Tab-separated table of C-alpha atoms in Angstrom:
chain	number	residue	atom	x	y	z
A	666	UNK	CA	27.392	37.416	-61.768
A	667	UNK	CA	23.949	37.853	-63.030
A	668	UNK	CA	21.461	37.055	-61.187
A	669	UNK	CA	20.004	34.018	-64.358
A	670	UNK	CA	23.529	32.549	-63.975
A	671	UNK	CA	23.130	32.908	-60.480
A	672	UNK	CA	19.677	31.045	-60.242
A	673	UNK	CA	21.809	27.924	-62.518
A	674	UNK	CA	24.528	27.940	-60.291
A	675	UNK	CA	22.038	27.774	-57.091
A	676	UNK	CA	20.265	24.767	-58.468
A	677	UNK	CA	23.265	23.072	-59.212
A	678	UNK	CA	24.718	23.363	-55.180
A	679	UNK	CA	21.503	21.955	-54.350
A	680	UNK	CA	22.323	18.284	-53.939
A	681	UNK	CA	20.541	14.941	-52.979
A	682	UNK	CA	23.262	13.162	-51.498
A	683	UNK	CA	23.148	9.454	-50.765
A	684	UNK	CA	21.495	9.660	-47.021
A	685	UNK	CA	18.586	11.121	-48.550
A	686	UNK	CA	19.091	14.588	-47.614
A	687	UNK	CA	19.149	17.671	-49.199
A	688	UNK	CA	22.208	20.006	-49.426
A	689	UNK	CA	23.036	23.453	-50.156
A	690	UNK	CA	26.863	24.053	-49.875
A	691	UNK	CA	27.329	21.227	-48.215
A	692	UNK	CA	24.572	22.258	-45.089
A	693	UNK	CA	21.088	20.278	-44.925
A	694	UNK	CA	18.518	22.784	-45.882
A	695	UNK	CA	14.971	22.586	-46.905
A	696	UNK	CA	12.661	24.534	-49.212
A	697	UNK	CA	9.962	26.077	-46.986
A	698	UNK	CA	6.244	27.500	-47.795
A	699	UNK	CA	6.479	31.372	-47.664
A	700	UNK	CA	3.058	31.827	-46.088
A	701	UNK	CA	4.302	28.978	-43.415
A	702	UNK	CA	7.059	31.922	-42.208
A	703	UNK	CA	4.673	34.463	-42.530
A	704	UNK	CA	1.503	32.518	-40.701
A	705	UNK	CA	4.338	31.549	-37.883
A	706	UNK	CA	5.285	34.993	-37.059
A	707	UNK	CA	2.177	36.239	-36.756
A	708	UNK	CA	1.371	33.430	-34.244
A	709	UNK	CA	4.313	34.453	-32.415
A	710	UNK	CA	3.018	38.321	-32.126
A	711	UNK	CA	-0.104	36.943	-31.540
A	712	UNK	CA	0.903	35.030	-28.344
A	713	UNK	CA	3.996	37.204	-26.989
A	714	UNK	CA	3.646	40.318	-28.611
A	715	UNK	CA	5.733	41.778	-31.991
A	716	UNK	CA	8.746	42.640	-29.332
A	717	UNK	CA	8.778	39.085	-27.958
A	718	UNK	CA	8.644	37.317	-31.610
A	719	UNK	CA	11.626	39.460	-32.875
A	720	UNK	CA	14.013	38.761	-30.261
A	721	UNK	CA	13.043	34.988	-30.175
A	722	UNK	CA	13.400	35.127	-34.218
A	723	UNK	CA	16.389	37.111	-34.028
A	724	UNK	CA	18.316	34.739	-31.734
A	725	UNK	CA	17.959	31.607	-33.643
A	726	UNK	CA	18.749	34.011	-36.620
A	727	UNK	CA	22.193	34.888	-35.156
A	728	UNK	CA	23.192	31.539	-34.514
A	729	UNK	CA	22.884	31.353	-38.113
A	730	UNK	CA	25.069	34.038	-38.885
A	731	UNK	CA	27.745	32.895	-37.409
A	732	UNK	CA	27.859	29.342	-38.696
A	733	UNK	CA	26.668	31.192	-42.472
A	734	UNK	CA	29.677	33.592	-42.218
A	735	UNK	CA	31.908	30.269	-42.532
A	736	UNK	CA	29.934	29.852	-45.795
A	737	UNK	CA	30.142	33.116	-46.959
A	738	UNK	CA	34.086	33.177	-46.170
A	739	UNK	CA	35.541	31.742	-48.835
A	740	UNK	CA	33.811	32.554	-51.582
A	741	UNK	CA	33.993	36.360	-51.089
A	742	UNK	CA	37.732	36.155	-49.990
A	743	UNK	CA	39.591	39.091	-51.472
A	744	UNK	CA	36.975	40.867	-52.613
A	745	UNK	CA	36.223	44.668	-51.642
A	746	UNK	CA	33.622	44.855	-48.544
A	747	UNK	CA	30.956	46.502	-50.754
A	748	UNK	CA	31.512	43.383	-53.526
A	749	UNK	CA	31.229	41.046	-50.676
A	750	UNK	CA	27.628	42.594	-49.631
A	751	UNK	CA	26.758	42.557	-53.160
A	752	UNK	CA	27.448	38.621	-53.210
A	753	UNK	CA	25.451	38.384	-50.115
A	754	UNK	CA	22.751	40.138	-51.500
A	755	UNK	CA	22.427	38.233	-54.394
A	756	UNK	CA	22.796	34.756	-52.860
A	757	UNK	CA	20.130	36.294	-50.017
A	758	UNK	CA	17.818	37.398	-52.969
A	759	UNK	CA	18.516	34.094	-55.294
A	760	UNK	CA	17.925	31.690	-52.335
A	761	UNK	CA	13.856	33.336	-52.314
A	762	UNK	CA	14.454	35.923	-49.511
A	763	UNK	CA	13.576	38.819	-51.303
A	764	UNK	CA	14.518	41.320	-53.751
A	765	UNK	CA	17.421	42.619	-52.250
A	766	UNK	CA	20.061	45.776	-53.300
A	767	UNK	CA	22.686	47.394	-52.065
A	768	UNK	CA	21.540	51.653	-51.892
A	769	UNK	CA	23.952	53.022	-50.444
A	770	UNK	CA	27.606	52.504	-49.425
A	771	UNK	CA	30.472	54.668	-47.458
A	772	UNK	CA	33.259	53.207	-46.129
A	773	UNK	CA	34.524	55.891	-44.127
A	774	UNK	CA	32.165	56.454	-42.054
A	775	UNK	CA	30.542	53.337	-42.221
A	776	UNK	CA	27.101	53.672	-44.190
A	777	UNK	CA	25.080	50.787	-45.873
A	778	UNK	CA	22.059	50.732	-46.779
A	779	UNK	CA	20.255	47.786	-48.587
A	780	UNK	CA	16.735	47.635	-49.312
A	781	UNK	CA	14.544	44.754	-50.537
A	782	UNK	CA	10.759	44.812	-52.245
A	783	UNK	CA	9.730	41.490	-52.203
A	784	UNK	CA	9.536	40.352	-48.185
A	785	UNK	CA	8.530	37.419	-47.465
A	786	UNK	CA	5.459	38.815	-45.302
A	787	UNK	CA	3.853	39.342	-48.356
A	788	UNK	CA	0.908	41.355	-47.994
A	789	UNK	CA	0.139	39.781	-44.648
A	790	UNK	CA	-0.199	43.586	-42.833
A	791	UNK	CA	-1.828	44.997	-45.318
A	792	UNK	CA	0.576	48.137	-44.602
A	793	UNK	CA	-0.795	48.465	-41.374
A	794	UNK	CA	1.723	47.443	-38.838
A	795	UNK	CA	2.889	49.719	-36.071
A	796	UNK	CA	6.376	48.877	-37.247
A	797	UNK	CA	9.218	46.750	-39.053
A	798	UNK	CA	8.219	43.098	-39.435
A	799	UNK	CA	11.202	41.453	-41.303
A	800	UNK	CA	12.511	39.545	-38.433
A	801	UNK	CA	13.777	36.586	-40.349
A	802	UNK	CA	16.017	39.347	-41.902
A	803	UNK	CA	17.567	39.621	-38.616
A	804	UNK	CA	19.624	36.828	-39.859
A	805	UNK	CA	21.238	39.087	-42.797
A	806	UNK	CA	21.722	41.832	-40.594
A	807	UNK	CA	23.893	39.989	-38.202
A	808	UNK	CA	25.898	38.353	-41.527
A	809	UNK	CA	26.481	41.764	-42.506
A	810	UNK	CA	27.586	42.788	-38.505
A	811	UNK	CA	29.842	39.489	-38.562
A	812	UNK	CA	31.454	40.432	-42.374
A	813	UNK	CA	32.311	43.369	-41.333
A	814	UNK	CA	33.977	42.307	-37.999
A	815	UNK	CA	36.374	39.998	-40.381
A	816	UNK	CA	36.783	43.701	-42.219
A	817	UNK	CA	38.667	44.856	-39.203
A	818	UNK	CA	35.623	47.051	-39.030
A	819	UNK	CA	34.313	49.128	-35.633
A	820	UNK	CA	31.658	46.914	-34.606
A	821	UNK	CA	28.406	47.520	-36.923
A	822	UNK	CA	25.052	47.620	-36.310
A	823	UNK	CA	21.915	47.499	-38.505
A	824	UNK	CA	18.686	48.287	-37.806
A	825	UNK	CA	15.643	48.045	-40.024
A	826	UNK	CA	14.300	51.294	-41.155
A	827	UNK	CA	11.521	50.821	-43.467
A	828	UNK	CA	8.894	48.197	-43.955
A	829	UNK	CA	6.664	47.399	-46.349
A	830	UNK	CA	4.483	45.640	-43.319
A	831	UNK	CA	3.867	49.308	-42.278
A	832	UNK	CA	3.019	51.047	-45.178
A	833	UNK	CA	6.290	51.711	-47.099
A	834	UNK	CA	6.963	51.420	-50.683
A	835	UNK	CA	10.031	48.929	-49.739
A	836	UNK	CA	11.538	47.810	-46.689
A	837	UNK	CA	15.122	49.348	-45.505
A	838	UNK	CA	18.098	48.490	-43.413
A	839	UNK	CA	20.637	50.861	-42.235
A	840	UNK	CA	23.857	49.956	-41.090
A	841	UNK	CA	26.088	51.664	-39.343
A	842	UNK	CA	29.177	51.699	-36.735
A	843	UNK	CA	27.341	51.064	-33.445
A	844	UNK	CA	27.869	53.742	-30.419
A	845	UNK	CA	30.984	52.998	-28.217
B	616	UNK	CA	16.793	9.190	-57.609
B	617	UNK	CA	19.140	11.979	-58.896
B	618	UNK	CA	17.256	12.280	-62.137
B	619	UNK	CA	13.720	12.653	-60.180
B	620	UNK	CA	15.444	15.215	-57.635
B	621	UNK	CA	16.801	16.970	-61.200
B	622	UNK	CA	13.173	17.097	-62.528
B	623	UNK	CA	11.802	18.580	-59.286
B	624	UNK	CA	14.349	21.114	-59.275
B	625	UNK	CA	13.417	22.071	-62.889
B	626	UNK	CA	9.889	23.298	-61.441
B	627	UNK	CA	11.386	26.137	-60.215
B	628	UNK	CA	12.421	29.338	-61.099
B	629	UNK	CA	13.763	33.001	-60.081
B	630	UNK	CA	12.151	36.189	-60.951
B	631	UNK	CA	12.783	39.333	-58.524
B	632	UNK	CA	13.505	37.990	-54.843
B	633	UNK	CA	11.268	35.026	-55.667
B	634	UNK	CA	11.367	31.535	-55.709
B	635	UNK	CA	8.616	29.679	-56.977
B	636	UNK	CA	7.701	26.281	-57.766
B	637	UNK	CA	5.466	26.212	-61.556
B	638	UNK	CA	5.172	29.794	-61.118
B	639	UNK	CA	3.245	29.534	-58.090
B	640	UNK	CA	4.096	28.451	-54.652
B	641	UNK	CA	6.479	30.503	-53.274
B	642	UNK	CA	9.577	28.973	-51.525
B	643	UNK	CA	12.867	29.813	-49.469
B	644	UNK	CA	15.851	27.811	-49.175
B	645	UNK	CA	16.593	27.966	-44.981
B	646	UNK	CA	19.028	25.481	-43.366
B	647	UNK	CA	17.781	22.601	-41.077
B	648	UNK	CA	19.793	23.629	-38.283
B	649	UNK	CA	18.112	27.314	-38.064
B	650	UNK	CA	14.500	26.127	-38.037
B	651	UNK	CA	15.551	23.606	-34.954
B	652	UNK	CA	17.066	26.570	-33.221
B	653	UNK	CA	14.060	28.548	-33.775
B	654	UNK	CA	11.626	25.744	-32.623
B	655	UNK	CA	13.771	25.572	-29.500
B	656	UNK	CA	13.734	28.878	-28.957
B	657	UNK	CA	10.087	29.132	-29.229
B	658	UNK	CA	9.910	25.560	-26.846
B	659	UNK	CA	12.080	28.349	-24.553
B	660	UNK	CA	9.606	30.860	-24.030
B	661	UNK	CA	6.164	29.092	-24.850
B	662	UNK	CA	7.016	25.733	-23.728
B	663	UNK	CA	7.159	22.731	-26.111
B	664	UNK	CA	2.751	22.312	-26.500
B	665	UNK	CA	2.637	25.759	-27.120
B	666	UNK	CA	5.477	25.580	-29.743
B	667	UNK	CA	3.578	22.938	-31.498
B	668	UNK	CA	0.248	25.079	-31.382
B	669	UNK	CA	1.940	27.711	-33.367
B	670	UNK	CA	3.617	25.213	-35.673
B	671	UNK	CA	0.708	23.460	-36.128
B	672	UNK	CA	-1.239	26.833	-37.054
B	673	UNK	CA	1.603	27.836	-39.672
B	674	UNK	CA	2.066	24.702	-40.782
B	675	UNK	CA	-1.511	23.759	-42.126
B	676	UNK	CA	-1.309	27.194	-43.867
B	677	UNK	CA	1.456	26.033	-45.294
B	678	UNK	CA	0.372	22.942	-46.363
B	679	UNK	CA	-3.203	24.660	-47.038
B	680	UNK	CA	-1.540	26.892	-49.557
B	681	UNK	CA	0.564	24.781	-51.160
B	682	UNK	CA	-2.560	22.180	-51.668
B	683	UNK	CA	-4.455	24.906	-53.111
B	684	UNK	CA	-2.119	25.971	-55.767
B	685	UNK	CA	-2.606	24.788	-59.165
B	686	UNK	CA	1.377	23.229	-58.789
B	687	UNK	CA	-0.686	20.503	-56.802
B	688	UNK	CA	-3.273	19.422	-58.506
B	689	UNK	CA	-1.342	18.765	-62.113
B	690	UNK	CA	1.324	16.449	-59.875
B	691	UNK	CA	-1.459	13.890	-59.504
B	692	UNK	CA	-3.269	13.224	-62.573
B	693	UNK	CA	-3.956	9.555	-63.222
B	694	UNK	CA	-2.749	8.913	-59.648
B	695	UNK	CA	-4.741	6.229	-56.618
B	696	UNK	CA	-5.004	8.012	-53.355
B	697	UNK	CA	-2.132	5.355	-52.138
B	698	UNK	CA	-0.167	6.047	-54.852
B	699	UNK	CA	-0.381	10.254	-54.738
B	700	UNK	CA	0.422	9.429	-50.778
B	701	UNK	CA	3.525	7.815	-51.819
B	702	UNK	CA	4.049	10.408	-54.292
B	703	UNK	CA	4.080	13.658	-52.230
B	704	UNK	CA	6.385	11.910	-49.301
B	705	UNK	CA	9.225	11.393	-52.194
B	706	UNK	CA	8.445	15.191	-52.609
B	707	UNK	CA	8.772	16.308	-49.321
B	708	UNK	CA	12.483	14.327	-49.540
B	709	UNK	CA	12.650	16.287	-52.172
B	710	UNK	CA	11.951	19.711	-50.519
B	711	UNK	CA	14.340	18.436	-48.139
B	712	UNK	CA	12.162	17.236	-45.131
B	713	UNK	CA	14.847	13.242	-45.367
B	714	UNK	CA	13.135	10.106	-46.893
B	715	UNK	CA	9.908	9.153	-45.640
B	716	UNK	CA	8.416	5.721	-46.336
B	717	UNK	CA	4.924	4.730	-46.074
B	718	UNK	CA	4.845	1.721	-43.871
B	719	UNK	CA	1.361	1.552	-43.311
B	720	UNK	CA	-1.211	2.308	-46.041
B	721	UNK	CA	-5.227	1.303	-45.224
B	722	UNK	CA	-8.321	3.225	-47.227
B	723	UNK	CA	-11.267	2.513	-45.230
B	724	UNK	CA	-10.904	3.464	-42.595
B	725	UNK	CA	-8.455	5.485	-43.822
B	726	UNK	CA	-4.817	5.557	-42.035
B	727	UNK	CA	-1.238	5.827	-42.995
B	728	UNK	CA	1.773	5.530	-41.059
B	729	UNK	CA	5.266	7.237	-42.444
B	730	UNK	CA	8.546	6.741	-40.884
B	731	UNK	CA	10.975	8.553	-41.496
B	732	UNK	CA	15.106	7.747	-39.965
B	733	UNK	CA	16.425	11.409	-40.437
B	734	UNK	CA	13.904	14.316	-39.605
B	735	UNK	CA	14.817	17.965	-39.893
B	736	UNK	CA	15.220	18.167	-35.762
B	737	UNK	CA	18.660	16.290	-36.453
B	738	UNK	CA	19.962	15.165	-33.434
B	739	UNK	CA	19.170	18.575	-31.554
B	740	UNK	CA	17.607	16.833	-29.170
B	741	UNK	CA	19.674	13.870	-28.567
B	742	UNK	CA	17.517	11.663	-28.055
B	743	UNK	CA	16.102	13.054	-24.271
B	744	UNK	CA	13.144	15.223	-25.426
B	745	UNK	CA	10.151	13.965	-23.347
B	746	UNK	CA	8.187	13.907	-26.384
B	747	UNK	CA	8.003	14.080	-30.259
B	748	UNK	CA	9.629	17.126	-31.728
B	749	UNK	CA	8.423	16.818	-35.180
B	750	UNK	CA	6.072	19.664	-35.275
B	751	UNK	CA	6.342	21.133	-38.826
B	752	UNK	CA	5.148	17.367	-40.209
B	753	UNK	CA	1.561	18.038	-39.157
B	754	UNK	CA	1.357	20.440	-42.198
B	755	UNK	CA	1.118	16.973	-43.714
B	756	UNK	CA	-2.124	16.648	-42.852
B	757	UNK	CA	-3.762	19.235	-44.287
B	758	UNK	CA	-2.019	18.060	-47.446
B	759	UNK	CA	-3.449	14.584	-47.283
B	760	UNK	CA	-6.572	15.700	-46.686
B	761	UNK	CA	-6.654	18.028	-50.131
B	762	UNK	CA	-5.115	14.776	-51.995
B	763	UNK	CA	-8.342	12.941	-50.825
B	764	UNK	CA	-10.000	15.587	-51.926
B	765	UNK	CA	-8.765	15.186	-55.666
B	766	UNK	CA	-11.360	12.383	-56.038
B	767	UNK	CA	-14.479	14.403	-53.853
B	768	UNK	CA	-13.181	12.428	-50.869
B	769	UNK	CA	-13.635	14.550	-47.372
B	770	UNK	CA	-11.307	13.426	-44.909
B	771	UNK	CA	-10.763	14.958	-41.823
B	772	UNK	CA	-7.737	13.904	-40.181
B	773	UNK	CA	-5.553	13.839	-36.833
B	774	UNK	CA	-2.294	13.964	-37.059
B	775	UNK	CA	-0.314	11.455	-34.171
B	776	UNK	CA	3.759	11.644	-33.748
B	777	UNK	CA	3.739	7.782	-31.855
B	778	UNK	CA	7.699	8.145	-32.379
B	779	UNK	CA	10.409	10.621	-32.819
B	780	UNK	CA	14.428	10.542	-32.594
B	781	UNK	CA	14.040	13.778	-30.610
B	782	UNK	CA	13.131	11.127	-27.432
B	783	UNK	CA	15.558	8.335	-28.490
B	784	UNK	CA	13.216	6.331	-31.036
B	785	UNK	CA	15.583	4.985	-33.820
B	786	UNK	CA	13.031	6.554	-35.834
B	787	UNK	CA	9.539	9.257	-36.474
B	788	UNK	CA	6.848	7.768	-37.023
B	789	UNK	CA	3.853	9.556	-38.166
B	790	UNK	CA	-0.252	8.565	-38.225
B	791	UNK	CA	-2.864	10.147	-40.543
B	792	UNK	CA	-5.705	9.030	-39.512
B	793	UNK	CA	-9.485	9.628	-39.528
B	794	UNK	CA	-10.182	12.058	-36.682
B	795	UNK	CA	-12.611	10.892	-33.717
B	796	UNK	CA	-14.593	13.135	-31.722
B	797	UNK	CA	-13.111	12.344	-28.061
């Protein structure tokens, strides 16, 4: 689907239903500032470091995985693994995430790459950080780990290899089957 | 209701990974229940003041930015203070933050007092916090304060949670008011 069809389709799951709330797909969301996820994070480094911010990010990030991979279920049923990234992509990219693409993809071995130039972090770092700073993304890697678990896939691990944060052109994740 | 929520929506579009409001703000769509885990998670490690600290800090920008923008300014042209008050709490329902009603509305001094039945917390807390969990609504205040400021009206305010369904209160209940020096 393109991604102007997409966009329609977005607004239209985005309901005000009759308790007042609003609803994507049927789970209460809300639209949040960008510069309020970028000022939190850096509040987090700030106060426990960039290690201690990620893995407190990431965890409340995997919990959403695995209620999102519900979601995501359905409406990517049947569809080839790489076609079912795609759709993640797009509804990742569509939903104000980022600008996100699929690079690269092998089946056998397992190789994905996707890679994104809009991050949320803006141009908080100035290209200066000592490393990665997409944690929120943490949440798409582990939807990508948990889609390919339902693949029957080795268990998968992605890691983020570039970052716009630190002074590449666009930030980078690399998936592949994790170590026995 | 549905029309309103239909014309908000139409202030938005998509270009490239971003989702903007008039073609400024910026915006992402995140799920209620994810930004109550991460608060908790943050309550885990920092403990619940210091989670509110760093929501507070992230918040005002938020709020900061998004009073800055030029989306702001043309929403309240020909609007009282009261009225734009009113206005930008049906917006926040809008953005998804549950209805919020104004029960309280006084100029001089100046002080408000929102309720609001079904905050973004949900029932995460159910009902035993020992304290208000509301932390992302301070943000409010920063965009009060810039509505005020429409008319060349400098308020500085404090932001009170005096209820929250996080400790068992059938309701939040927010104060803007006028801040003291104590």
């Amino acid at each position: 689907m393109q991604m102007e069809e997409l966009f329609k389709d977005f607004i239209l799951q985005l309901k005000i239903k009759e308790d007042g709330l609003v609803y994507f797909r049927d789970n209460r969301s809300v639209l949040l500032s960008v510069p309020w996820f970028t000022t939190m994070q850096r509040e987090l480094e700030g106060i426990i470091g960039a290690d201690g911010a990620f893995v407190l990010i990431e965890s409340a990030a995997k919990r959403w995985a695995s209620r999102a991979v519900n979601d995501y279920a359905p409406l990517v049923k049947g569809k080839p693994f790489e076609e079912k990234i795609k759709f993640v992509l797009q509804m990742h990219s569509i939903t104000g995430w980022g600008n996100w693409e699929l690079a690269e993809f092998s089946s056998n071995p397992l190789q994905i790459i996707i890679k994104e130039t809009r991050p949320y972090h803006e141009d908080a770092y100035g290209g200066k950080a000592d490393g990665p700073r997409c944690y929120y993304q943490s949440g798409l890697v582990a939807l990508i780990e948990e889609l390919a678990k339902l693949e029957g896939l080795p268990p998968t691990k992605g890691t983020e290899t570039k970052c716009m944060a630190q002074g590449d052109p666009y930030c980078e994740f690399v998936f592949s089957s994790a170590p026995e | 209701m549905q029309e309103e929520f239909k014309n908000f929506l139409s202030t938005f579009q998509y270009k490239d990974g971003e989702l903007r409001q008039m073609s400024s703000d910026r915006y992402m769509l995140a799920s209620t229940t994810w930004l109550t885990d991460l608060q908790q998670e943050i309550e885990n490690i920092i403990g619940p003041d210091g989670a509110y600290a760093v929501f507070e800090t992230a918040s005002k920008s938020g709020g900061q930015t998004t009073s800055e923008g030029p989306t702001f300014a043309a929403l309240f042209a020909g609007m009282s203070l009261e009225e734009r008050v009113k206005f930008i709490m049906k917006y926040g329902q809008f953005q998804g933050w549950g209805p919020h009603e104004v029960v309280e509305y006084s100029s001089d001094p100046f002080r408000v007092v929102v309720r609001s039945p079904r905050p973004y917390i949900g029932k995460a807390y159910k009902g035993k916090a020992d304290g208000p969990r509301c932390y992302y609504q301070v943000g409010l205040t920063n965009v009060i304060q810039a509505l005020a400021n429409i008319d060349k009206r400098a308020l500085t305010l404090q932001f009170t949670e005096t209820k929250c369904v996080a400790k068992g209160d059938p309701y939040c209940e927010y104060v803007f008011e006028v801040k003291t020096d104590d």
